[in-house]
């Protein structure tokens, strides 16, 4: 299926659902033209997660690709890069507790979370290790109108200390990476709207995740727990999800402003290594606030 993407270039997209996810066929990311990558960027906003098979990217090529799509961040606010030559690459290595088996959106515990992520498979287990993505905009759209109106007015706290506070203190000696112009020395909780307005499309999406959202502001602990459980259960309904079974040579790109994701930890003691880079994002804003 050849689908227009708002540029002069047309990509060969194989949709994975009516509105969410697509495979991009016949495109070599290492040699793609600027026009082709502009079409990829447009398709990413529209389809939210894209998959490319048969790619031949190494660390240098992955970083070069990311720089052509946007401004790269450090590998992570806390975790160092894969090596000194590639401080932008975050290695998720199961041999070093590099798991992602909780639904999350990348780095929402910072004031400006990444715009998007680019992930490639480096070492794969014989079986298992699939990754799933959920469409937060479709999830918001399918909420009942009264619940949408409630969610529109809520703010949530995102806290990275549970996942990375010990790592920052003990393994990095209290000094993380530079993020948005400042070296990270502590992970202060941040507030984001429960409903995020996408800065490019204006669409609303649920912007909470079990990995980093600690509570909702201005309600009781019990109310916060019940509301978050409601949103999480709704986000991860099967009709909101696409699932990818990895092969070597696969690359996935996703829009962090409109998705959450989860990596299966179902491969026992086998090793799984993935390399991720992230594109610099903006400060999330909700229905009642304007972007800075």
PDB file of C-alpha atoms in Angstrom:
ATOM      1  CA  UNK A   1       0.000   0.000   0.000  1.00  0.00           C
ATOM      2  CA  UNK A   2       1.576   3.279  -1.108  1.00  0.00           C
ATOM      3  CA  UNK A   3       0.426   6.059   1.159  1.00  0.00           C
ATOM      4  CA  UNK A   4       0.947   9.815   0.806  1.00  0.00           C
ATOM      5  CA  UNK A   5       2.606  11.379   3.840  1.00  0.00           C
ATOM      6  CA  UNK A   6       2.298  15.117   3.224  1.00  0.00           C
ATOM      7  CA  UNK A   7       5.546  15.378   1.231  1.00  0.00           C
ATOM      8  CA  UNK A   8       6.399  14.847  -2.435  1.00  0.00           C
ATOM      9  CA  UNK A   9       7.811  11.413  -1.567  1.00  0.00           C
ATOM     10  CA  UNK A  10       5.522   8.436  -1.051  1.00  0.00           C
ATOM     11  CA  UNK A  11       6.495   5.623   1.275  1.00  0.00           C
ATOM     12  CA  UNK A  12       5.442   2.030   0.837  1.00  0.00           C
ATOM     13  CA  UNK A  13       3.507   1.593   4.092  1.00  0.00           C
ATOM     14  CA  UNK A  14       1.867  -1.593   5.297  1.00  0.00           C
ATOM     15  CA  UNK A  15      -0.576  -0.462   8.020  1.00  0.00           C
ATOM     16  CA  UNK A  16      -0.807  -2.695  11.084  1.00  0.00           C
ATOM     17  CA  UNK A  17      -4.196  -1.331  12.061  1.00  0.00           C
ATOM     18  CA  UNK A  18      -6.750   1.223  10.888  1.00  0.00           C
ATOM     19  CA  UNK A  19      -5.004   4.119  12.618  1.00  0.00           C
ATOM     20  CA  UNK A  20      -1.882   2.862  14.408  1.00  0.00           C
ATOM     21  CA  UNK A  21       1.434   1.366  13.390  1.00  0.00           C
ATOM     22  CA  UNK A  22       2.932   0.557   9.994  1.00  0.00           C
ATOM     23  CA  UNK A  23       5.753  -1.324   8.357  1.00  0.00           C
ATOM     24  CA  UNK A  24       7.831   0.721   5.926  1.00  0.00           C
ATOM     25  CA  UNK A  25       8.925  -1.495   3.072  1.00  0.00           C
ATOM     26  CA  UNK A  26      11.754  -1.012   0.601  1.00  0.00           C
ATOM     27  CA  UNK A  27      13.556   1.843   2.358  1.00  0.00           C
ATOM     28  CA  UNK A  28      17.233   1.714   3.358  1.00  0.00           C
ATOM     29  CA  UNK A  29      17.548   4.083   6.312  1.00  0.00           C
ATOM     30  CA  UNK A  30      21.319   4.371   5.900  1.00  0.00           C
ATOM     31  CA  UNK A  31      21.058   5.755   2.365  1.00  0.00           C
ATOM     32  CA  UNK A  32      17.626   7.419   2.432  1.00  0.00           C
ATOM     33  CA  UNK A  33      17.372  10.878   0.916  1.00  0.00           C
ATOM     34  CA  UNK A  34      16.369  13.944   2.890  1.00  0.00           C
ATOM     35  CA  UNK A  35      12.990  13.855   1.167  1.00  0.00           C
ATOM     36  CA  UNK A  36      12.453  10.209   2.127  1.00  0.00           C
ATOM     37  CA  UNK A  37      13.339  10.924   5.754  1.00  0.00           C
ATOM     38  CA  UNK A  38      10.961  13.888   5.774  1.00  0.00           C
ATOM     39  CA  UNK A  39       8.280  11.457   4.639  1.00  0.00           C
ATOM     40  CA  UNK A  40       9.292   9.066   7.431  1.00  0.00           C
ATOM     41  CA  UNK A  41       9.004  11.904   9.934  1.00  0.00           C
ATOM     42  CA  UNK A  42       5.505  12.763   8.691  1.00  0.00           C
ATOM     43  CA  UNK A  43       4.448   9.110   8.756  1.00  0.00           C
ATOM     44  CA  UNK A  44       5.750   8.801  12.308  1.00  0.00           C
ATOM     45  CA  UNK A  45       3.389  11.520  13.517  1.00  0.00           C
ATOM     46  CA  UNK A  46       0.480   9.957  11.634  1.00  0.00           C
ATOM     47  CA  UNK A  47       1.052   6.249  12.426  1.00  0.00           C
ATOM     48  CA  UNK A  48       2.933   6.734  15.758  1.00  0.00           C
ATOM     49  CA  UNK A  49       5.182   3.656  15.453  1.00  0.00           C
ATOM     50  CA  UNK A  50       7.046   2.502  12.348  1.00  0.00           C
ATOM     51  CA  UNK A  51       9.008  -0.681  11.664  1.00  0.00           C
ATOM     52  CA  UNK A  52      11.831  -1.155   9.160  1.00  0.00           C
ATOM     53  CA  UNK A  53      13.286  -4.589   8.400  1.00  0.00           C
ATOM     54  CA  UNK A  54      16.534  -5.611   6.724  1.00  0.00           C
ATOM     55  CA  UNK A  55      18.498  -2.571   7.892  1.00  0.00           C
ATOM     56  CA  UNK A  56      22.275  -2.564   8.189  1.00  0.00           C
ATOM     57  CA  UNK A  57      22.972   0.058  10.841  1.00  0.00           C
ATOM     58  CA  UNK A  58      25.893   0.114  13.244  1.00  0.00           C
ATOM     59  CA  UNK A  59      26.339   2.588  16.105  1.00  0.00           C
ATOM     60  CA  UNK A  60      27.702   5.352  13.851  1.00  0.00           C
ATOM     61  CA  UNK A  61      24.902   4.920  11.324  1.00  0.00           C
ATOM     62  CA  UNK A  62      22.215   4.880  13.993  1.00  0.00           C
ATOM     63  CA  UNK A  63      23.469   8.168  15.437  1.00  0.00           C
ATOM     64  CA  UNK A  64      23.777   9.693  11.961  1.00  0.00           C
ATOM     65  CA  UNK A  65      20.191   8.676  11.186  1.00  0.00           C
ATOM     66  CA  UNK A  66      18.946  10.236  14.408  1.00  0.00           C
ATOM     67  CA  UNK A  67      20.716  13.505  13.665  1.00  0.00           C
ATOM     68  CA  UNK A  68      18.998  13.685  10.288  1.00  0.00           C
ATOM     69  CA  UNK A  69      15.595  13.283  11.945  1.00  0.00           C
ATOM     70  CA  UNK A  70      16.042  15.722  14.827  1.00  0.00           C
ATOM     71  CA  UNK A  71      18.282  16.876  17.659  1.00  0.00           C
ATOM     72  CA  UNK A  72      19.659  13.972  19.663  1.00  0.00           C
ATOM     73  CA  UNK A  73      19.668  13.859  23.450  1.00  0.00           C
ATOM     74  CA  UNK A  74      22.204  12.136  25.648  1.00  0.00           C
ATOM     75  CA  UNK A  75      21.596   8.401  25.938  1.00  0.00           C
ATOM     76  CA  UNK A  76      19.534   8.944  29.100  1.00  0.00           C
ATOM     77  CA  UNK A  77      19.461  11.512  31.911  1.00  0.00           C
ATOM     78  CA  UNK A  78      21.175   9.060  34.270  1.00  0.00           C
ATOM     79  CA  UNK A  79      22.606   6.076  32.364  1.00  0.00           C
ATOM     80  CA  UNK A  80      25.783   6.609  30.350  1.00  0.00           C
ATOM     81  CA  UNK A  81      26.140   5.924  26.643  1.00  0.00           C
ATOM     82  CA  UNK A  82      27.110   2.564  25.210  1.00  0.00           C
ATOM     83  CA  UNK A  83      30.732   3.756  24.893  1.00  0.00           C
ATOM     84  CA  UNK A  84      32.746   6.980  24.863  1.00  0.00           C
ATOM     85  CA  UNK A  85      32.349   7.363  21.105  1.00  0.00           C
ATOM     86  CA  UNK A  86      28.557   7.087  21.253  1.00  0.00           C
ATOM     87  CA  UNK A  87      27.191   8.992  24.272  1.00  0.00           C
ATOM     88  CA  UNK A  88      23.819   9.224  22.524  1.00  0.00           C
ATOM     89  CA  UNK A  89      23.157   5.456  22.534  1.00  0.00           C
ATOM     90  CA  UNK A  90      21.384   3.840  25.461  1.00  0.00           C
ATOM     91  CA  UNK A  91      22.133   0.104  25.634  1.00  0.00           C
ATOM     92  CA  UNK A  92      19.339  -2.045  27.017  1.00  0.00           C
ATOM     93  CA  UNK A  93      21.284  -5.196  27.857  1.00  0.00           C
ATOM     94  CA  UNK A  94      19.544  -7.975  29.759  1.00  0.00           C
ATOM     95  CA  UNK A  95      22.944  -9.051  31.130  1.00  0.00           C
ATOM     96  CA  UNK A  96      23.113  -5.697  32.954  1.00  0.00           C
ATOM     97  CA  UNK A  97      19.497  -5.539  34.159  1.00  0.00           C
ATOM     98  CA  UNK A  98      18.512  -3.727  30.971  1.00  0.00           C
ATOM     99  CA  UNK A  99      14.854  -4.652  30.937  1.00  0.00           C
ATOM    100  CA  UNK A 100      11.796  -2.587  30.055  1.00  0.00           C
ATOM    101  CA  UNK A 101       9.048  -4.923  31.244  1.00  0.00           C
ATOM    102  CA  UNK A 102       6.674  -2.270  32.514  1.00  0.00           C
ATOM    103  CA  UNK A 103       4.452  -0.060  30.392  1.00  0.00           C
ATOM    104  CA  UNK A 104       6.136   3.310  30.040  1.00  0.00           C
ATOM    105  CA  UNK A 105       6.857   6.302  27.851  1.00  0.00           C
ATOM    106  CA  UNK A 106      10.545   7.149  27.679  1.00  0.00           C
ATOM    107  CA  UNK A 107      11.898   9.608  30.261  1.00  0.00           C
ATOM    108  CA  UNK A 108       8.626  11.282  31.269  1.00  0.00           C
ATOM    109  CA  UNK A 109      10.270  12.047  34.631  1.00  0.00           C
ATOM    110  CA  UNK A 110      12.090  14.995  33.025  1.00  0.00           C
ATOM    111  CA  UNK A 111      10.508  18.386  32.252  1.00  0.00           C
ATOM    112  CA  UNK A 112      11.084  17.831  28.519  1.00  0.00           C
ATOM    113  CA  UNK A 113      10.740  14.148  27.644  1.00  0.00           C
ATOM    114  CA  UNK A 114      12.017  12.932  24.268  1.00  0.00           C
ATOM    115  CA  UNK A 115      10.002  13.597  21.134  1.00  0.00           C
ATOM    116  CA  UNK A 116      10.676  10.114  19.830  1.00  0.00           C
ATOM    117  CA  UNK A 117      12.913   7.085  19.996  1.00  0.00           C
ATOM    118  CA  UNK A 118      14.777   4.922  17.481  1.00  0.00           C
ATOM    119  CA  UNK A 119      15.532   1.360  18.577  1.00  0.00           C
ATOM    120  CA  UNK A 120      17.495  -1.357  16.824  1.00  0.00           C
ATOM    121  CA  UNK A 121      18.029  -4.994  17.676  1.00  0.00           C
ATOM    122  CA  UNK A 122      21.669  -5.931  18.417  1.00  0.00           C
ATOM    123  CA  UNK A 123      21.438  -9.334  20.165  1.00  0.00           C
ATOM    124  CA  UNK A 124      18.182 -11.295  20.259  1.00  0.00           C
ATOM    125  CA  UNK A 125      17.140 -14.361  22.257  1.00  0.00           C
ATOM    126  CA  UNK A 126      16.098 -17.476  20.318  1.00  0.00           C
ATOM    127  CA  UNK A 127      12.482 -16.796  21.262  1.00  0.00           C
ATOM    128  CA  UNK A 128      10.583 -14.058  23.078  1.00  0.00           C
ATOM    129  CA  UNK A 129      11.518 -10.449  23.705  1.00  0.00           C
ATOM    130  CA  UNK A 130       8.706  -8.904  21.670  1.00  0.00           C
ATOM    131  CA  UNK A 131       7.849  -5.229  22.195  1.00  0.00           C
ATOM    132  CA  UNK A 132       4.316  -3.814  22.255  1.00  0.00           C
ATOM    133  CA  UNK A 133       3.169  -0.225  21.766  1.00  0.00           C
ATOM    134  CA  UNK A 134      -0.150   1.318  22.759  1.00  0.00           C
ATOM    135  CA  UNK A 135      -1.763   4.314  21.063  1.00  0.00           C
ATOM    136  CA  UNK A 136      -2.472   6.917  23.738  1.00  0.00           C
ATOM    137  CA  UNK A 137      -4.510   9.101  21.378  1.00  0.00           C
ATOM    138  CA  UNK A 138      -6.795   6.277  20.323  1.00  0.00           C
ATOM    139  CA  UNK A 139      -7.158   5.403  24.010  1.00  0.00           C
ATOM    140  CA  UNK A 140      -8.229   8.957  24.843  1.00  0.00           C
ATOM    141  CA  UNK A 141     -10.657   9.061  21.917  1.00  0.00           C
ATOM    142  CA  UNK A 142     -12.358   5.869  23.086  1.00  0.00           C
ATOM    143  CA  UNK A 143     -12.941   7.093  26.646  1.00  0.00           C
ATOM    144  CA  UNK A 144     -16.483   8.173  27.460  1.00  0.00           C
ATOM    145  CA  UNK A 145     -17.075  11.924  27.234  1.00  0.00           C
ATOM    146  CA  UNK A 146     -17.457  12.428  31.020  1.00  0.00           C
ATOM    147  CA  UNK A 147     -14.166  10.651  31.705  1.00  0.00           C
ATOM    148  CA  UNK A 148     -12.466  12.663  28.963  1.00  0.00           C
ATOM    149  CA  UNK A 149     -13.638  15.885  30.607  1.00  0.00           C
ATOM    150  CA  UNK A 150     -12.296  14.701  33.959  1.00  0.00           C
ATOM    151  CA  UNK A 151      -8.949  13.637  32.493  1.00  0.00           C
ATOM    152  CA  UNK A 152      -8.605  16.980  30.694  1.00  0.00           C
ATOM    153  CA  UNK A 153      -8.444  18.776  34.055  1.00  0.00           C
ATOM    154  CA  UNK A 154      -5.970  16.474  35.819  1.00  0.00           C
ATOM    155  CA  UNK A 155      -2.231  16.789  36.426  1.00  0.00           C
ATOM    156  CA  UNK A 156       0.078  13.910  37.321  1.00  0.00           C
ATOM    157  CA  UNK A 157       3.497  13.651  38.967  1.00  0.00           C
ATOM    158  CA  UNK A 158       6.243  11.681  37.186  1.00  0.00           C
ATOM    159  CA  UNK A 159       9.165  10.451  39.290  1.00  0.00           C
ATOM    160  CA  UNK A 160      12.304   8.700  38.037  1.00  0.00           C
ATOM    161  CA  UNK A 161      13.721   7.885  41.457  1.00  0.00           C
ATOM    162  CA  UNK A 162      12.147   4.463  41.783  1.00  0.00           C
ATOM    163  CA  UNK A 163      13.722   3.259  38.552  1.00  0.00           C
ATOM    164  CA  UNK A 164      16.945   5.301  38.424  1.00  0.00           C
ATOM    165  CA  UNK A 165      17.553   7.025  41.749  1.00  0.00           C
ATOM    166  CA  UNK A 166      19.782   4.249  43.102  1.00  0.00           C
ATOM    167  CA  UNK A 167      21.665   4.048  39.800  1.00  0.00           C
ATOM    168  CA  UNK A 168      22.348   7.798  39.852  1.00  0.00           C
ATOM    169  CA  UNK A 169      23.553   7.767  43.461  1.00  0.00           C
ATOM    170  CA  UNK A 170      25.535   4.540  43.538  1.00  0.00           C
ATOM    171  CA  UNK A 171      26.752   3.822  40.012  1.00  0.00           C
ATOM    172  CA  UNK A 172      27.181   7.378  38.748  1.00  0.00           C
ATOM    173  CA  UNK A 173      28.240   8.994  42.032  1.00  0.00           C
ATOM    174  CA  UNK A 174      25.397  11.496  41.893  1.00  0.00           C
ATOM    175  CA  UNK A 175      26.376  12.910  38.500  1.00  0.00           C
ATOM    176  CA  UNK A 176      24.359  11.935  35.464  1.00  0.00           C
ATOM    177  CA  UNK A 177      24.391  13.213  31.902  1.00  0.00           C
ATOM    178  CA  UNK A 178      23.650  16.644  30.525  1.00  0.00           C
ATOM    179  CA  UNK A 179      19.956  16.998  29.716  1.00  0.00           C
ATOM    180  CA  UNK A 180      18.478  20.212  28.339  1.00  0.00           C
ATOM    181  CA  UNK A 181      21.668  22.083  29.099  1.00  0.00           C
ATOM    182  CA  UNK A 182      22.101  20.963  32.716  1.00  0.00           C
ATOM    183  CA  UNK A 183      23.965  18.060  34.294  1.00  0.00           C
ATOM    184  CA  UNK A 184      21.522  15.807  36.117  1.00  0.00           C
ATOM    185  CA  UNK A 185      22.492  15.477  39.792  1.00  0.00           C
ATOM    186  CA  UNK A 186      19.087  14.560  41.197  1.00  0.00           C
ATOM    187  CA  UNK A 187      15.725  13.433  39.912  1.00  0.00           C
ATOM    188  CA  UNK A 188      13.179  15.918  41.149  1.00  0.00           C
ATOM    189  CA  UNK A 189       9.597  14.792  40.425  1.00  0.00           C
ATOM    190  CA  UNK A 190       7.893  16.773  37.663  1.00  0.00           C
ATOM    191  CA  UNK A 191       4.273  17.500  36.822  1.00  0.00           C
ATOM    192  CA  UNK A 192       2.712  16.840  33.415  1.00  0.00           C
ATOM    193  CA  UNK A 193      -0.907  17.036  32.238  1.00  0.00           C
ATOM    194  CA  UNK A 194      -2.763  13.720  32.298  1.00  0.00           C
ATOM    195  CA  UNK A 195      -3.961  14.582  28.786  1.00  0.00           C
ATOM    196  CA  UNK A 196      -1.217  15.777  26.440  1.00  0.00           C
ATOM    197  CA  UNK A 197      -1.996  17.815  23.336  1.00  0.00           C
ATOM    198  CA  UNK A 198       0.268  16.775  20.471  1.00  0.00           C
ATOM    199  CA  UNK A 199       2.187  19.879  19.358  1.00  0.00           C
ATOM    200  CA  UNK A 200       2.060  18.948  15.657  1.00  0.00           C
ATOM    201  CA  UNK A 201      -1.490  17.625  15.252  1.00  0.00           C
ATOM    202  CA  UNK A 202      -3.417  19.067  18.207  1.00  0.00           C
ATOM    203  CA  UNK A 203      -4.760  15.603  19.058  1.00  0.00           C
ATOM    204  CA  UNK A 204      -5.241  14.641  22.688  1.00  0.00           C
ATOM    205  CA  UNK A 205      -3.706  11.546  24.259  1.00  0.00           C
ATOM    206  CA  UNK A 206      -3.417  10.043  27.725  1.00  0.00           C
ATOM    207  CA  UNK A 207       0.018  10.932  29.104  1.00  0.00           C
ATOM    208  CA  UNK A 208       0.428   8.703  32.147  1.00  0.00           C
ATOM    209  CA  UNK A 209       2.375   5.461  32.476  1.00  0.00           C
ATOM    210  CA  UNK A 210       2.994   2.837  35.195  1.00  0.00           C
ATOM    211  CA  UNK A 211       6.758   3.143  34.828  1.00  0.00           C
ATOM    212  CA  UNK A 212       7.126   6.743  35.975  1.00  0.00           C
ATOM    213  CA  UNK A 213       3.775   8.272  36.999  1.00  0.00           C
ATOM    214  CA  UNK A 214       3.563   8.272  40.801  1.00  0.00           C
ATOM    215  CA  UNK A 215       0.214   9.977  41.493  1.00  0.00           C
ATOM    216  CA  UNK A 216      -2.372  12.494  40.389  1.00  0.00           C
ATOM    217  CA  UNK A 217      -2.233  15.946  41.932  1.00  0.00           C
ATOM    218  CA  UNK A 218      -5.024  17.280  44.143  1.00  0.00           C
ATOM    219  CA  UNK A 219      -6.892  14.047  44.862  1.00  0.00           C
ATOM    220  CA  UNK A 220      -6.655  11.488  47.648  1.00  0.00           C
ATOM    221  CA  UNK A 221      -4.217   8.581  47.454  1.00  0.00           C
ATOM    222  CA  UNK A 222      -7.087   6.156  46.905  1.00  0.00           C
ATOM    223  CA  UNK A 223      -8.642   8.331  44.192  1.00  0.00           C
ATOM    224  CA  UNK A 224      -5.273   8.675  42.476  1.00  0.00           C
ATOM    225  CA  UNK A 225      -4.742   4.930  42.507  1.00  0.00           C
ATOM    226  CA  UNK A 226      -8.209   4.195  41.126  1.00  0.00           C
ATOM    227  CA  UNK A 227      -7.955   6.835  38.402  1.00  0.00           C
ATOM    228  CA  UNK A 228      -4.514   5.703  37.273  1.00  0.00           C
ATOM    229  CA  UNK A 229      -5.625   2.071  37.264  1.00  0.00           C
ATOM    230  CA  UNK A 230      -8.571   3.089  35.081  1.00  0.00           C
ATOM    231  CA  UNK A 231      -6.335   4.944  32.630  1.00  0.00           C
ATOM    232  CA  UNK A 232      -3.715   2.166  32.506  1.00  0.00           C
ATOM    233  CA  UNK A 233      -6.300  -0.553  31.909  1.00  0.00           C
ATOM    234  CA  UNK A 234      -7.892   1.505  29.160  1.00  0.00           C
ATOM    235  CA  UNK A 235      -4.578   2.417  27.494  1.00  0.00           C
ATOM    236  CA  UNK A 236      -3.538  -1.223  27.223  1.00  0.00           C
ATOM    237  CA  UNK A 237      -6.761  -2.681  25.828  1.00  0.00           C
ATOM    238  CA  UNK A 238      -5.888  -5.066  22.973  1.00  0.00           C
ATOM    239  CA  UNK A 239      -7.498  -2.842  20.346  1.00  0.00           C
ATOM    240  CA  UNK A 240      -5.061  -0.048  21.231  1.00  0.00           C
ATOM    241  CA  UNK A 241      -1.914  -2.200  20.838  1.00  0.00           C
ATOM    242  CA  UNK A 242       0.489  -3.331  18.132  1.00  0.00           C
ATOM    243  CA  UNK A 243       3.124  -5.963  18.912  1.00  0.00           C
ATOM    244  CA  UNK A 244       6.440  -6.520  17.144  1.00  0.00           C
ATOM    245  CA  UNK A 245       8.447  -9.729  16.984  1.00  0.00           C
ATOM    246  CA  UNK A 246      12.059  -8.738  16.465  1.00  0.00           C
ATOM    247  CA  UNK A 247      14.538  -9.999  13.875  1.00  0.00           C
ATOM    248  CA  UNK A 248      18.137  -8.871  13.477  1.00  0.00           C
ATOM    249  CA  UNK A 249      18.190  -5.899  11.141  1.00  0.00           C
ATOM    250  CA  UNK A 250      14.925  -4.491  12.510  1.00  0.00           C
ATOM    251  CA  UNK A 251      14.617  -0.839  13.480  1.00  0.00           C
ATOM    252  CA  UNK A 252      11.599   0.676  15.239  1.00  0.00           C
ATOM    253  CA  UNK A 253      10.760   4.370  15.541  1.00  0.00           C
ATOM    254  CA  UNK A 254       8.005   5.741  17.722  1.00  0.00           C
ATOM    255  CA  UNK A 255       6.472   9.028  18.772  1.00  0.00           C
ATOM    256  CA  UNK A 256       6.847   9.336  22.554  1.00  0.00           C
ATOM    257  CA  UNK A 257       4.191  12.043  22.604  1.00  0.00           C
ATOM    258  CA  UNK A 258       1.439   9.608  21.597  1.00  0.00           C
ATOM    259  CA  UNK A 259       2.502   6.107  22.717  1.00  0.00           C
ATOM    260  CA  UNK A 260       3.528   3.913  25.601  1.00  0.00           C
ATOM    261  CA  UNK A 261       5.446   0.652  25.190  1.00  0.00           C
ATOM    262  CA  UNK A 262       6.418  -2.595  26.926  1.00  0.00           C
ATOM    263  CA  UNK A 263       9.201  -5.152  26.281  1.00  0.00           C
ATOM    264  CA  UNK A 264       8.407  -8.783  27.089  1.00  0.00           C
ATOM    265  CA  UNK A 265      10.778 -10.422  29.542  1.00  0.00           C
ATOM    266  CA  UNK A 266       9.968 -13.979  28.531  1.00  0.00           C
ATOM    267  CA  UNK A 267      13.304 -15.322  27.301  1.00  0.00           C
ATOM    268  CA  UNK A 268      14.782 -16.757  30.506  1.00  0.00           C
ATOM    269  CA  UNK A 269      18.564 -16.480  30.788  1.00  0.00           C
ATOM    270  CA  UNK A 270      19.108 -15.781  27.086  1.00  0.00           C
ATOM    271  CA  UNK A 271      20.611 -12.399  26.271  1.00  0.00           C
ATOM    272  CA  UNK A 272      18.777  -9.504  24.643  1.00  0.00           C
ATOM    273  CA  UNK A 273      20.557  -6.263  23.667  1.00  0.00           C
ATOM    274  CA  UNK A 274      18.826  -3.271  22.109  1.00  0.00           C
ATOM    275  CA  UNK A 275      20.337   0.115  21.272  1.00  0.00           C
ATOM    276  CA  UNK A 276      18.131   3.201  21.582  1.00  0.00           C
ATOM    277  CA  UNK A 277      18.583   6.852  20.725  1.00  0.00           C
ATOM    278  CA  UNK A 278      16.111   9.637  21.510  1.00  0.00           C
ATOM    279  CA  UNK A 279      15.209  12.927  19.865  1.00  0.00           C
ATOM    280  CA  UNK A 280      14.971  16.079  21.949  1.00  0.00           C
ATOM    281  CA  UNK A 281      11.383  16.960  22.799  1.00  0.00           C
ATOM    282  CA  UNK A 282       9.384  19.842  24.207  1.00  0.00           C
ATOM    283  CA  UNK A 283       7.522  20.509  27.423  1.00  0.00           C
ATOM    284  CA  UNK A 284       4.164  18.699  27.426  1.00  0.00           C
ATOM    285  CA  UNK A 285       1.046  20.857  27.548  1.00  0.00           C
ATOM    286  CA  UNK A 286      -2.560  19.986  28.162  1.00  0.00           C
ATOM    287  CA  UNK A 287      -5.966  21.143  26.915  1.00  0.00           C
ATOM    288  CA  UNK A 288      -6.045  24.180  29.199  1.00  0.00           C
ATOM    289  CA  UNK A 289      -2.419  25.347  28.826  1.00  0.00           C
ATOM    290  CA  UNK A 290      -0.442  26.787  25.956  1.00  0.00           C
ATOM    291  CA  UNK A 291       3.044  25.581  24.926  1.00  0.00           C
ATOM    292  CA  UNK A 292       6.042  27.611  26.018  1.00  0.00           C
TER     293      UNK A 292
END
